[in-house]
Short mmCIF file of C-alpha atoms in Angstrom, two decimals:
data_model
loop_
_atom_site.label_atom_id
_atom_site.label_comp_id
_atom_site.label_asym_id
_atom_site.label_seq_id
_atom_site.Cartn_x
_atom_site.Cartn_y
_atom_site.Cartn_z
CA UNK A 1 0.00 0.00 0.00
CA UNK A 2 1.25 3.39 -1.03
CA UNK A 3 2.45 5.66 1.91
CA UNK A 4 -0.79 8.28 0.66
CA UNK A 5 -2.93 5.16 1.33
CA UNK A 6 -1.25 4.31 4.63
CA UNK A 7 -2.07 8.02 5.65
CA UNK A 8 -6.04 7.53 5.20
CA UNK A 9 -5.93 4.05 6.35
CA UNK A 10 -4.09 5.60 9.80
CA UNK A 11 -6.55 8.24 10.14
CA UNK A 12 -9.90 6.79 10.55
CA UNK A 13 -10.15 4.68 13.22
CA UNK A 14 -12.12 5.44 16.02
CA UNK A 15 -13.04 8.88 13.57
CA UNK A 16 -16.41 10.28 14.53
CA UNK A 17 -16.53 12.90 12.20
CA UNK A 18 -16.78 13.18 8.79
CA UNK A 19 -14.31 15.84 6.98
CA UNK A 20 -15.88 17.65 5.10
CA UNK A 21 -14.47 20.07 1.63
CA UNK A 22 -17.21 22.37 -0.04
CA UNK A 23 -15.81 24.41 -3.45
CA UNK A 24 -14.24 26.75 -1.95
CA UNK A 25 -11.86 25.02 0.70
CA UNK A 26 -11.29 22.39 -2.38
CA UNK A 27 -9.91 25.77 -4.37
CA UNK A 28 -8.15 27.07 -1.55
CA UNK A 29 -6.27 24.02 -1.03
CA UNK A 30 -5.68 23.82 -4.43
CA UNK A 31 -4.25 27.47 -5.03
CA UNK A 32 -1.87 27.06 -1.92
CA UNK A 33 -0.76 23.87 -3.05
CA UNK A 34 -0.59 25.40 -6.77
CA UNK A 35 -2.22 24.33 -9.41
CA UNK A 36 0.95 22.67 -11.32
CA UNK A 37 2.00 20.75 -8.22
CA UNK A 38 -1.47 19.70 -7.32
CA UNK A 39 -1.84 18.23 -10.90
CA UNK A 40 1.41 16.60 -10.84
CA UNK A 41 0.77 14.71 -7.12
CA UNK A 42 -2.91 13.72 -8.32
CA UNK A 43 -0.83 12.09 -11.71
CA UNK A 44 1.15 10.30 -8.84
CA UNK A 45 -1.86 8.74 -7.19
CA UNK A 46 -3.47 8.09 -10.15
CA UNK A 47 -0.53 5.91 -12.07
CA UNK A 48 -0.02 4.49 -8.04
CA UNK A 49 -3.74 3.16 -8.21
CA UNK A 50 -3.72 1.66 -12.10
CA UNK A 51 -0.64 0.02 -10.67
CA UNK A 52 -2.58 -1.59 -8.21
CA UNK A 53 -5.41 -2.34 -10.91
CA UNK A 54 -6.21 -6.16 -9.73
CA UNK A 55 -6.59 -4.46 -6.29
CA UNK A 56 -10.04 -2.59 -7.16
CA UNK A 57 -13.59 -4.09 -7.80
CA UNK A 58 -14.20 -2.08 -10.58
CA UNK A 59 -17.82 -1.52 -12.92
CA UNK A 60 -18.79 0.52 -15.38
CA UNK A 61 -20.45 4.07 -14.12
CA UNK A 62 -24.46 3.78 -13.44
CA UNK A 63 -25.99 6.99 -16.14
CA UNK A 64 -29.25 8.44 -15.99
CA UNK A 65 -29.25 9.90 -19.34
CA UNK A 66 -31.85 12.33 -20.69
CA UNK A 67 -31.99 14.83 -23.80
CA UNK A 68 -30.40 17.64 -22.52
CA UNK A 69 -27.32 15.77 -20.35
CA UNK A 70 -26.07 13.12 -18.30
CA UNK A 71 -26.21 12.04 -14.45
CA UNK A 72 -23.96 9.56 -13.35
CA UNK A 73 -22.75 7.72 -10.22
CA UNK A 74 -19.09 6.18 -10.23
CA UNK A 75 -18.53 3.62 -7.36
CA UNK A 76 -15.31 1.31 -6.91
CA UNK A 77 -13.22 -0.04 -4.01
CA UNK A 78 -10.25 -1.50 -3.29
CA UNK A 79 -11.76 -3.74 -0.35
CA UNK A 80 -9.71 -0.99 1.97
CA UNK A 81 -11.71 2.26 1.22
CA UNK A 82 -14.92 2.58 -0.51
CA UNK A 83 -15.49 6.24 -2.98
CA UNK A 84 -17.99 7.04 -5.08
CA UNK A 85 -18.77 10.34 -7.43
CA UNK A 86 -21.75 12.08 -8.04
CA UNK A 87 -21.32 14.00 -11.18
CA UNK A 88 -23.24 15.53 -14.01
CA UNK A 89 -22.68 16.66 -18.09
CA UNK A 90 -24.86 19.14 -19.02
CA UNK A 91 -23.81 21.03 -22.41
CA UNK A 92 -26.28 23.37 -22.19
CA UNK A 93 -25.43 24.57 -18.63
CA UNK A 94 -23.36 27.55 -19.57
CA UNK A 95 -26.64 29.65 -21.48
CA UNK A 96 -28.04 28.88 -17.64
CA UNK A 97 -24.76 30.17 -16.17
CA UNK A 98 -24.25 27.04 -14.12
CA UNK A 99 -20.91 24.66 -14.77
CA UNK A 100 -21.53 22.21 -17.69
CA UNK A 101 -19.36 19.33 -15.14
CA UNK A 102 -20.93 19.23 -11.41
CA UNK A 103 -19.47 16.63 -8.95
CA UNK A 104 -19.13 15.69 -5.76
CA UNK A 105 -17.51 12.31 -4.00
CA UNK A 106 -16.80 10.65 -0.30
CA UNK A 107 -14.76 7.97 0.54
CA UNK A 108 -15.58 5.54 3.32
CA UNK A 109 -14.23 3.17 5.19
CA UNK A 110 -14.84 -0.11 4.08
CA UNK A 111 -14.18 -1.93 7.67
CA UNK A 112 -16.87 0.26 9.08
CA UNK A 113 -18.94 2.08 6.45
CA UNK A 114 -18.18 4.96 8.18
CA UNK A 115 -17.58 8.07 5.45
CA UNK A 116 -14.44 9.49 5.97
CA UNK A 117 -14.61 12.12 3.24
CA UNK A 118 -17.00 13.94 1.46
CA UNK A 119 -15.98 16.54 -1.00
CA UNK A 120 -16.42 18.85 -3.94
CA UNK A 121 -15.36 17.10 -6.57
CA UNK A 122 -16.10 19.98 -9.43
CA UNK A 123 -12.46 21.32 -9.50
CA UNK A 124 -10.81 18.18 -8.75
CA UNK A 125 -12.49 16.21 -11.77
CA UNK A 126 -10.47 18.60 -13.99
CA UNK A 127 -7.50 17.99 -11.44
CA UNK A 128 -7.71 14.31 -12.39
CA UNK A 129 -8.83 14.25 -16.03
CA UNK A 130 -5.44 16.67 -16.96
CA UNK A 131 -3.61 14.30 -14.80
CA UNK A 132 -4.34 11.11 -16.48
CA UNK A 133 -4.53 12.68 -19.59
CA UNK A 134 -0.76 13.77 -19.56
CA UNK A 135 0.21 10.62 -17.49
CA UNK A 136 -1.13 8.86 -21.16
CA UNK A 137 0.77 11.29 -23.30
CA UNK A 138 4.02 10.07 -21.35
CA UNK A 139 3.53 6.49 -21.97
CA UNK A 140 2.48 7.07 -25.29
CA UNK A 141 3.45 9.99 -27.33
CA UNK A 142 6.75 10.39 -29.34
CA UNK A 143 9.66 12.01 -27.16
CA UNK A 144 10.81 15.12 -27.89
CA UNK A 145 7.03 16.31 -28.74
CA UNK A 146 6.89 20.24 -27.51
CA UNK A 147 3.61 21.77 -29.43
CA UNK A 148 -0.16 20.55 -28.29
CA UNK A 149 -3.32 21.17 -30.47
CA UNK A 150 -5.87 22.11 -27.76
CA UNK A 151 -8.97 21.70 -29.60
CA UNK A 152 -11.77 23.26 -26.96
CA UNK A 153 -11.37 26.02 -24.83
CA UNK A 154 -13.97 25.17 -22.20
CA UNK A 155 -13.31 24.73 -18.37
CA UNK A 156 -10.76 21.51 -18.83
CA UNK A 157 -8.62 23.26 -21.25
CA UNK A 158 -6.06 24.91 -18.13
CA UNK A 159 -5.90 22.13 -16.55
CA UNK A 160 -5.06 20.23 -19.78
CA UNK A 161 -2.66 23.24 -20.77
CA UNK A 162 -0.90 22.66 -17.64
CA UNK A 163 -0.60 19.19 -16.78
CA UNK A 164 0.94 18.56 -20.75
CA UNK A 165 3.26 21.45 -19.84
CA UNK A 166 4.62 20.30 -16.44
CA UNK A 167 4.31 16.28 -17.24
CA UNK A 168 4.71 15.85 -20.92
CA UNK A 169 7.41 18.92 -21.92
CA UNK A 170 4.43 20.94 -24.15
CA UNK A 171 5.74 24.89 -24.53
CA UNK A 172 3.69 25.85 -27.10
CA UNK A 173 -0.06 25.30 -27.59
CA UNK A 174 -2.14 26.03 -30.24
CA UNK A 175 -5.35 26.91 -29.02
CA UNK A 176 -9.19 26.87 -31.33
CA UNK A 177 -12.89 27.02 -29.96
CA UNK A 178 -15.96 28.28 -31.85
CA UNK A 179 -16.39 30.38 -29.56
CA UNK A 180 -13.42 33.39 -29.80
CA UNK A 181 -13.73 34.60 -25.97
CA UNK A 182 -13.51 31.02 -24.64
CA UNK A 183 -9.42 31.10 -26.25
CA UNK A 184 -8.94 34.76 -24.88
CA UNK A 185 -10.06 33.16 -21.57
CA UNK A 186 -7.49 30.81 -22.06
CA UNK A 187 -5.01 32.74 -23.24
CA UNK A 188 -5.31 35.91 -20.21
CA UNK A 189 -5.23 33.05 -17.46
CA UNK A 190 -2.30 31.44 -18.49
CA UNK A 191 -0.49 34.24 -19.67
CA UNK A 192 2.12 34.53 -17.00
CA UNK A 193 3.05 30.46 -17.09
CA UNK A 194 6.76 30.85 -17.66
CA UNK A 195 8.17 28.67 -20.66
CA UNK A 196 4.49 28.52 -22.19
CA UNK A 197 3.09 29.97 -24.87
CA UNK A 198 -0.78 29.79 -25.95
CA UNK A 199 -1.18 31.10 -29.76
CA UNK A 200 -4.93 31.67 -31.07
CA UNK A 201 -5.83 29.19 -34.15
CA UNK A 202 -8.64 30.04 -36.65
CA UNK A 203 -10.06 26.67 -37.41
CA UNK A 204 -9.02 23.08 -35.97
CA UNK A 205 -6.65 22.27 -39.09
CA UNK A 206 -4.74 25.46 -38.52
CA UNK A 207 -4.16 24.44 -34.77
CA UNK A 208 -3.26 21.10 -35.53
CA UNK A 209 -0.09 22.53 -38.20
CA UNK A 210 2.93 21.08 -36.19
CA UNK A 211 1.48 19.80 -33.00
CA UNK A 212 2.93 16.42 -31.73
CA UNK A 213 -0.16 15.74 -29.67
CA UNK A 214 -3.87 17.21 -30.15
CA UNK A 215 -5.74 17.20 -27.45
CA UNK A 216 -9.99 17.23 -28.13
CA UNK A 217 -11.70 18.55 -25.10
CA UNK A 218 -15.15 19.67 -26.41
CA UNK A 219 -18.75 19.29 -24.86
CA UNK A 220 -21.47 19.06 -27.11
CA UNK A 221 -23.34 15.97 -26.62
CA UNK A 222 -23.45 14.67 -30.22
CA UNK A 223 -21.59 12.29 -32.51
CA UNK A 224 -19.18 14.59 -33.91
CA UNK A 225 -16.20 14.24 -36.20
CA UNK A 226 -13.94 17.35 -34.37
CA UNK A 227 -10.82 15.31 -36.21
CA UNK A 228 -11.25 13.47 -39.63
CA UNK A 229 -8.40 11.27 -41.05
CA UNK A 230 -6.39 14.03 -43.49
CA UNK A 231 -5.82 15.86 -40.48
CA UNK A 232 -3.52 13.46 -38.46
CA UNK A 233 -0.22 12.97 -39.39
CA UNK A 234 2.07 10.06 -38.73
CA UNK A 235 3.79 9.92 -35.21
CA UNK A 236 0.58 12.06 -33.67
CA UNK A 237 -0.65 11.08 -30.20
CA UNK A 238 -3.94 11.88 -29.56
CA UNK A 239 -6.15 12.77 -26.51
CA UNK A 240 -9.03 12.47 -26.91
CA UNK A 241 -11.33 13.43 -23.80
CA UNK A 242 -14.46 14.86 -24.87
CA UNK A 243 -16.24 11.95 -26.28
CA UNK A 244 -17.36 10.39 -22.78
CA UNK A 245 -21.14 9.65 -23.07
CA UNK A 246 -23.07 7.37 -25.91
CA UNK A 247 -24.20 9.49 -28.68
CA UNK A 248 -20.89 11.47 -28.18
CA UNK A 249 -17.61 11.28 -30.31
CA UNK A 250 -14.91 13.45 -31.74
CA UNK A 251 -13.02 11.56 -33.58
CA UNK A 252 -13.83 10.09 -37.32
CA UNK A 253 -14.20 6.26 -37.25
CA UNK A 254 -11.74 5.71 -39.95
CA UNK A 255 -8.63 7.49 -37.79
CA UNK A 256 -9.34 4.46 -35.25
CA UNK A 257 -9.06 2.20 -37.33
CA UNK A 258 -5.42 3.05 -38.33
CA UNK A 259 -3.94 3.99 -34.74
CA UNK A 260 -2.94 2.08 -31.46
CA UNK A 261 -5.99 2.60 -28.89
CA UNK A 262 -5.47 2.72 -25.48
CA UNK A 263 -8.82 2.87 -22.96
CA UNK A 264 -9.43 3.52 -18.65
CA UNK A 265 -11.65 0.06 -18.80
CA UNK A 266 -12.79 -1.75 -21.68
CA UNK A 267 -16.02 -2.20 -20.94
CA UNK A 268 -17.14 1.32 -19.95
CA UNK A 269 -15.12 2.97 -23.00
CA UNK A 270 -16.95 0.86 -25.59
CA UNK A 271 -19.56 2.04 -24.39
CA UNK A 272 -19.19 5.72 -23.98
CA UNK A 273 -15.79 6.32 -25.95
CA UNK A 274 -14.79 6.92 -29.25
CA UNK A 275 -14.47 3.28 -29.87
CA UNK A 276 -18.26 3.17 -29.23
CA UNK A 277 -18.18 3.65 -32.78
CA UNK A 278 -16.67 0.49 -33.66
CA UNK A 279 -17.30 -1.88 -30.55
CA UNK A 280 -14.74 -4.83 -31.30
CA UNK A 281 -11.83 -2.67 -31.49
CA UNK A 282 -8.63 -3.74 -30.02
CA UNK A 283 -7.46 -1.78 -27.62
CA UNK A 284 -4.74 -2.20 -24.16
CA UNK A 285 -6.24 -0.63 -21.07
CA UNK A 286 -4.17 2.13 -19.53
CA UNK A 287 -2.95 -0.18 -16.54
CA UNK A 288 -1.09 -2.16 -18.62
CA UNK A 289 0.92 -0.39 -20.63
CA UNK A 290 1.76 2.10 -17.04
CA UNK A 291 2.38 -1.60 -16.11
CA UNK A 292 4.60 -2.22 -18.91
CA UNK A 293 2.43 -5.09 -20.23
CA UNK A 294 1.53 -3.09 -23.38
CA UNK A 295 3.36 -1.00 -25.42
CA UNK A 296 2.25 2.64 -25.85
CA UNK A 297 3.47 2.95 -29.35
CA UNK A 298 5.55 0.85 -31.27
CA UNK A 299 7.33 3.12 -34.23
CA UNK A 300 8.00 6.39 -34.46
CA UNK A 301 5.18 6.75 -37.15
CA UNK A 302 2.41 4.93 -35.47
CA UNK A 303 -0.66 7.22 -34.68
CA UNK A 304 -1.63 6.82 -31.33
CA UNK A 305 -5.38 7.21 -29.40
CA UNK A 306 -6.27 7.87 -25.92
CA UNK A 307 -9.59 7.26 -25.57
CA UNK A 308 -10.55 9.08 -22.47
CA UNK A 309 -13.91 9.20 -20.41
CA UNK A 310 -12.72 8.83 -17.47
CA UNK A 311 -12.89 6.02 -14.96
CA UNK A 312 -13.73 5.76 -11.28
CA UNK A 313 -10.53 4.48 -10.31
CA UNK A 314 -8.83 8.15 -11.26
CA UNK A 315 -11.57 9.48 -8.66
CA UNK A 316 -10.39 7.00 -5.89
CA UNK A 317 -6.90 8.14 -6.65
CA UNK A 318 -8.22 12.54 -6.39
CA UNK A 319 -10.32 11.79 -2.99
CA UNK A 320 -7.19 10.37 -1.38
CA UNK A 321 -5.14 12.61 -2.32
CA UNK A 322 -7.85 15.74 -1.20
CA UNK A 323 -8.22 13.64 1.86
CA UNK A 324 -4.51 13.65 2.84
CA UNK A 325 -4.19 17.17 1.29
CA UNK A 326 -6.53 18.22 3.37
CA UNK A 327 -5.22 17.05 6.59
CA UNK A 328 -1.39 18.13 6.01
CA UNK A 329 -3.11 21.44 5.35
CA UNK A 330 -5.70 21.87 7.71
CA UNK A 331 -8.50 22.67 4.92
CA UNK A 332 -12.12 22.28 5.34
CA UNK A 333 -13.82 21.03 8.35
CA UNK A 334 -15.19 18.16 10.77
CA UNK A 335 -19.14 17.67 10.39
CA UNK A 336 -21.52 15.06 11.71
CA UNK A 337 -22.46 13.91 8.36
CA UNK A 338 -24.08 10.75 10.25
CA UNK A 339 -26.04 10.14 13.39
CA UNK A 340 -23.88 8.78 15.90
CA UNK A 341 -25.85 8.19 19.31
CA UNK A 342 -23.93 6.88 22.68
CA UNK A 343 -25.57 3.60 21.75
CA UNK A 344 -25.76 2.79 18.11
CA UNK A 345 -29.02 1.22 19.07
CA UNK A 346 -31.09 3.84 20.14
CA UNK A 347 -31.22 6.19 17.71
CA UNK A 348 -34.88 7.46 18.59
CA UNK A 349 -33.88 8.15 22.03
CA UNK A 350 -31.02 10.00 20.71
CA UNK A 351 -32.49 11.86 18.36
CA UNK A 352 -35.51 12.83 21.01
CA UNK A 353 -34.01 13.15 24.44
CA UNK A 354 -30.40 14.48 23.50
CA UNK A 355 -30.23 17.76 26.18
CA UNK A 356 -27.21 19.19 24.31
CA UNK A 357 -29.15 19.56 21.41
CA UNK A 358 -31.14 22.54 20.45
CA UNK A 359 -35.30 22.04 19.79
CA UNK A 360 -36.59 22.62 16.54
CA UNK A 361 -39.98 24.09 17.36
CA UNK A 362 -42.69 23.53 15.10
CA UNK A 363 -45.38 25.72 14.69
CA UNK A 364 -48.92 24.58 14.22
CA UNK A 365 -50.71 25.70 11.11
CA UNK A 366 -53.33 28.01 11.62
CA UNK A 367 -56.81 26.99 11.55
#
């Protein structure tokens, strides 16, 4: 067990409280850590967990899909801890002003039940996504690669920027989104990154002139073809993250077809991935080739494919690192998420006769 692990595992017994992380203690914690170093320690836990991939009882995310978005819950456990994520993708969100990605999360303790941590998990989904994203490029993209293709400004695309700069040696990136302001976003916050340098692209084939890797981060929930075959050019890696739901792709069939695949887990990607698109593709899952039991590329030329939609097991791997994060750095706070009477078998009595506890009174309605 990893010494991160050993930390949580150390902490909860006897724990009465839950700790608990809203948005803003999750950002806090986050901008004191810094953003860069925050990305690169999530990587750390997330290649320590695929390591550990027989470890986990692992299943495909339950989705509530409807017209307009997605709802899903991602459960998985290493018979150790217990997490689960609560999250949402919802396209439409922004004309509402609300975050197209929602999420929350808690791990528990599986000896007990008892949650140990339950946490905004908004901010730290794009912590993790970036993170395994660029842990993929380093496995599987051509050394010596220095210009990305960021194709999709939205709320990933920083976190992307950053995590392929500080993992994967990317100084220049060449940034396109429909939508013109969504680049300038990108372009004002990162401005003062030292050694990076975001330049504006017109259209997707003028972004992707020289880049090593392309990165597709877009959010519309349809099957679209963002990259078609003329564009990629021998040697490319791609990472391909916005295609995570059925009905959703990014990536033209026929580019599949011709480069190495790598998924999270099989069973979910084929059916929310690119690969949805063409079910019986082969494909190595990202465990093994961390693992060394696949390769991530074998020539030079070879056109490699991430397909990402992201897996539970990167979730395990943020909540214990937010959990330990939070602890070295005394960030959020201690709540009774769960009854916890003197005697675990009166809970009525507890919940009536407790004298420390204030009275809710209740008014009658007026007759």
């Amino acid at each position: 067990m990893t010494s991160t692990n050993a930390a949580v595992k150390h902490a909860s017994p006897g724990a009465r409280r839950t700790r608990f992380l809203d948005a803003g203690d999750v950002a806090g914690l986050v901008r004191g850590i810094g953003v860069r170093q925050a990305i690169v320690a999530v990587a750390d836990c997330v290649c320590e967990d695929f390591l550990r991939w027989a470890d986990f009882e692992k299943s495909a995310r339950l989705a509530s899909h409807s017209p307009v978005g997605v709802i899903e819950l991602m459960p998985v456990s290493d018979g150790h801890h217990f997490a689960f994520k609560y999250v949402n993708g919802h396209p439409r969100n922004a004309r509402l002003a609300l975050p197209t990605v929602m999420a929350c999360g808690m791990l528990a303790e599986v000896r007990t039940g008892f949650p140990l941590l339950l946490a905004d998990l908004t901010l730290a989904t794009a912590l993790r996504t970036a993170a395994t994203s660029a842990l993929a490029a380093q496995a599987m993209a051509r050394g010596g690669a220095h210009t990305m293709a960021l194709i999709g400004n939205g709320a990933q695309a920083e976190f992307q920027a950053l995590a392929f700069h500080a993992m994967a040696g990317i100084t220049t990136i060449h940034a396109f989104d429909i939508d013109p302001a969504a680049t300038a976003r990108l372009m004002h916050n990162l401005a003062d990154v030292p050694g990076l340098a975001i330049v504006p692209a017109r259209s997707v084939r003028e972004a992707l002139a020289g880049a090593d890797i392309v990165t597709t981060v877009t959010a519309d929930k349809t099957r679209a073809t963002i990259l078609t075959p003329d564009m990629v050019r021998p040697g490319m890696h791609l990472n391909a993250v916005g295609g995570d739901c059925p009905g959703k792709t990014e990536l033209h069939v026929d580019i599949l077809r011709q480069a190495r695949i790598v998924v999270e887990y099989a069973p979910q990607s084929r059916i929310e991935g690119e690969i949805q698109q063409w079910p019986e593709a082969p494909v190595s899952e990202l465990w093994e080739v961390l693992a060394g039991r696949a390769p991530g590329r074998a020539s030079a030329d070879e056109v490699t494919v991430f397909d990402s939609v992201g897996f539970a097991l990167e979730d395990y791997a943020a909540l214990r690192w937010l959990h330990a994060a939070a602890q070295a750095h005394h960030a959020g706070r201690d709540v009774e998420l769960v009854a916890m009477p003197p005697d675990p078998r009166d809970l009525y009595g507890w919940m009536i006769g407790s004298p420390a506890e204030a009275v809710v009174q209740v008014e009658a309605a007026p007759t």
